Amino acid sequence: MNVKPNNNERFKNFLPYIILMGVVLLVFGVLSLQGSKVNELSTGELIKELKNDTITEIVITPKSDESIYYITGKVEGYKDNETFSTKVIASELDNILMYINDSEKIESYKTESDPGESIFLYVLVNVLPLVFIVIAMYFLVSRMASANKGSMDFARSKARLSSDSDKKSFKDVAGLKEEKEEVAELIDFLKNPKKFEKLGARIPKGVLLVGPPGTGKTLLAKAIAGEANVPFFFISGSDFVELYVGVGASRVRDMFKEAKRNAPCLIFIDEIDAVGRQRGTGLGGGHDEREQTLNQLLTEMDGFGENEGIIIIAATNRPDVLDPALLRPGRFDRQVTVSLPDSKEREQILTVHAKNKVLAKDVNLENLSLRTPGFSGADLENLLNEAALLAVRRNKNAITMDEIDEATDRVLLGPAKTTRKITDKEKKLVSIHEAGHAVIGLKLKDAQEVHKITIIPRGMAGGYTMMLPKEEKMAVLTKSELLAQITGLLGGRVSEEMFLKEISTGASDDIKKATRIARSMVTEYGMSDLGPVQYEEKQEGVFLGRDYSKSKNFSDQVALEIDEQTRNIIEKCYKDAKKIISENKDLIMKLSDALIKYETITKEQIEAIVNNEPYENVDDTEESTKKKNNEE
């Protein structure tokens, strides 16, 4: 958060420059004075010039005791910056004044007071320059000291101590029931370590939280510290890595030193894969700075005792790239998988994030949780926030299901392209394409359930069919379910070919996904005539990126057979899609006509069309759709 500096801070920032400017002006003033030429004349020479009447200006300045007088002025032929100066004793002044009065060129002479009598002038000329120089030197030295302090802090730990206002508890963490039970003993140990010491129990030094992004790993770590009421140090793995070798290792040492002073405490390292990747990997060898930092982290974790009251919790979504030494017993010896929430957990998460939202009566969080499979906690929070923004944009007093539906589409595919002009031909093509997907979902046994169809373009898609699992289950798919997915993906291409007598590029992404599933069935899942053999295995290089290479444990002959099996699966599913669509031509045309008329049809409308029932009474009419788009 950026904080605007106040007037005092601004003045302090500009004060050194003001002082420096004053010193420069003073130096220029002195130099300008030094640039003038002063001719020293004796008393006799002054009298001679007065007799010759060559003096044009004259100034008499007495000293404080009036025993000596300084006479300055100009003589004919002097330049603009040229003057004379003469020291005269008091006894000779009358004689000089006589000559001055007789001179025709000197109409009058000036008499100035002694500058020594003016304390202000004395301070201005003699003391003030010294004061300016001293102040300037002070600020320069203080700036240098602060700069050196920053350089000394360069190797200090960047771990931040969480404030009391940022404390969390298990009440703030919705779902994650099993994960909370897994880390409950850590809280018990931090509260009462002697209980474990009596029985000789060794509490884990490190706990690794593994899971997809946005599932609540950081929030769970904060809740552990909040429940145990201990200091919570937070740092990211990237905070250790620096350009200079040895800085990261120094920060690790400083972090553990600070943690020991605050024990019992909890250290949370987010994205530990940034510093904990396997050593000696990648093109051209390893990374010296990162490897030294990792070595120091391993040493420090071995250095403190088992029950010193320091527990390290790390989070990552890439456990496969971590160094094996980091995961051995005695270091991060416990892994807790924080997976995506199920429907009940999603409902709890939505309830937590809906506390400060004004929801309309038609919003049912339980139903919304069933419609958002695969959403993480961060996705659900973003969903409700997008719905709230839409409600404000539409000047509504509460968030309705219309805003939530639109927000769901925005999170999945992006905002609707309502201003894009679509020709009738494009609209017909997209409606036929999406109707093909929908009919496969409606008529194929193992296909997913169709919830919504739209031909409003979003992101890179000209339209889409929302299909969700009929029931939520673990991430295990049968062969028939995978074949149904491929058939559903090919339904759009088949529908175009059958009804429009031509094909378009709109099915490119569908074909890509179908091919990936079919090849995985052959090479990874053993679901083909080649038998239960894994022919390909992804090898994600630590520095080479995802899917840079794959190990291929087969001959060229087998490669040909893999291609044939993949093609056979695609062709079989394509024939099945053709059969289903040819048997439901009337339904395709009804869905297409409804999409052209309303642009978006919901599950209730789809069911009405399938059952040959009227569906015009549904709220999502053409007028309401246009009104909604205009409001957006």
JSON list of C-alpha atoms in Angstrom, two decimals, residues 33 70 98 100-101 118 181 255 269 279 281 287 320 326 347 362 364 368 423 428 431 458 522 558 575 605:
[
{"chain": "A", "resi": 33, "resn": "LEU", "atom": "CA", "xyz": [33.49, 39.45, -5.40]},
{"chain": "A", "resi": 70, "resn": "TYR", "atom": "CA", "xyz": [39.08, 53.45, 4.36]},
{"chain": "A", "resi": 98, "resn": "MET", "atom": "CA", "xyz": [39.82, 69.77, 1.23]},
{"chain": "A", "resi": 100, "resn": "ILE", "atom": "CA", "xyz": [37.61, 66.49, -2.44]},
{"chain": "A", "resi": 101, "resn": "ASN", "atom": "CA", "xyz": [35.66, 69.73, -1.93]},
{"chain": "A", "resi": 118, "resn": "SER", "atom": "CA", "xyz": [26.58, 45.56, 12.33]},
{"chain": "A", "resi": 181, "resn": "GLU", "atom": "CA", "xyz": [-7.73, -32.83, 11.76]},
{"chain": "A", "resi": 255, "resn": "MET", "atom": "CA", "xyz": [15.20, -16.22, 9.57]},
{"chain": "A", "resi": 269, "resn": "ILE", "atom": "CA", "xyz": [7.20, -20.58, 3.30]},
{"chain": "A", "resi": 279, "resn": "ARG", "atom": "CA", "xyz": [19.75, -29.60, -7.34]},
{"chain": "A", "resi": 281, "resn": "THR", "atom": "CA", "xyz": [19.08, -30.04, -12.89]},
{"chain": "A", "resi": 287, "resn": "HIS", "atom": "CA", "xyz": [21.91, -22.54, -10.06]},
{"chain": "A", "resi": 320, "resn": "ASP", "atom": "CA", "xyz": [7.21, -33.31, -8.16]},
{"chain": "A", "resi": 326, "resn": "LEU", "atom": "CA", "xyz": [13.81, -31.74, 1.46]},
{"chain": "A", "resi": 347, "resn": "GLU", "atom": "CA", "xyz": [-21.31, -24.39, 0.02]},
{"chain": "A", "resi": 362, "resn": "ASP", "atom": "CA", "xyz": [-33.71, -16.33, -5.15]},
{"chain": "A", "resi": 364, "resn": "ASN", "atom": "CA", "xyz": [-29.52, -20.58, -3.18]},
{"chain": "A", "resi": 368, "resn": "LEU", "atom": "CA", "xyz": [-24.77, -22.77, -6.67]},
{"chain": "A", "resi": 423, "resn": "THR", "atom": "CA", "xyz": [-23.95, -12.27, -39.14]},
{"chain": "A", "resi": 428, "resn": "LYS", "atom": "CA", "xyz": [-26.82, -20.27, -37.62]},
{"chain": "A", "resi": 431, "resn": "SER", "atom": "CA", "xyz": [-26.31, -22.59, -33.00]},
{"chain": "A", "resi": 458, "resn": "ARG", "atom": "CA", "xyz": [-16.99, -15.06, -24.83]},
{"chain": "A", "resi": 522, "resn": "VAL", "atom": "CA", "xyz": [-3.93, -45.69, -25.54]},
{"chain": "A", "resi": 558, "resn": "VAL", "atom": "CA", "xyz": [4.42, -49.73, -31.84]},
{"chain": "A", "resi": 575, "resn": "LYS", "atom": "CA", "xyz": [-19.75, -42.72, -35.93]},
{"chain": "A", "resi": 605, "resn": "GLN", "atom": "CA", "xyz": [-35.88, -24.38, -21.35]}
]
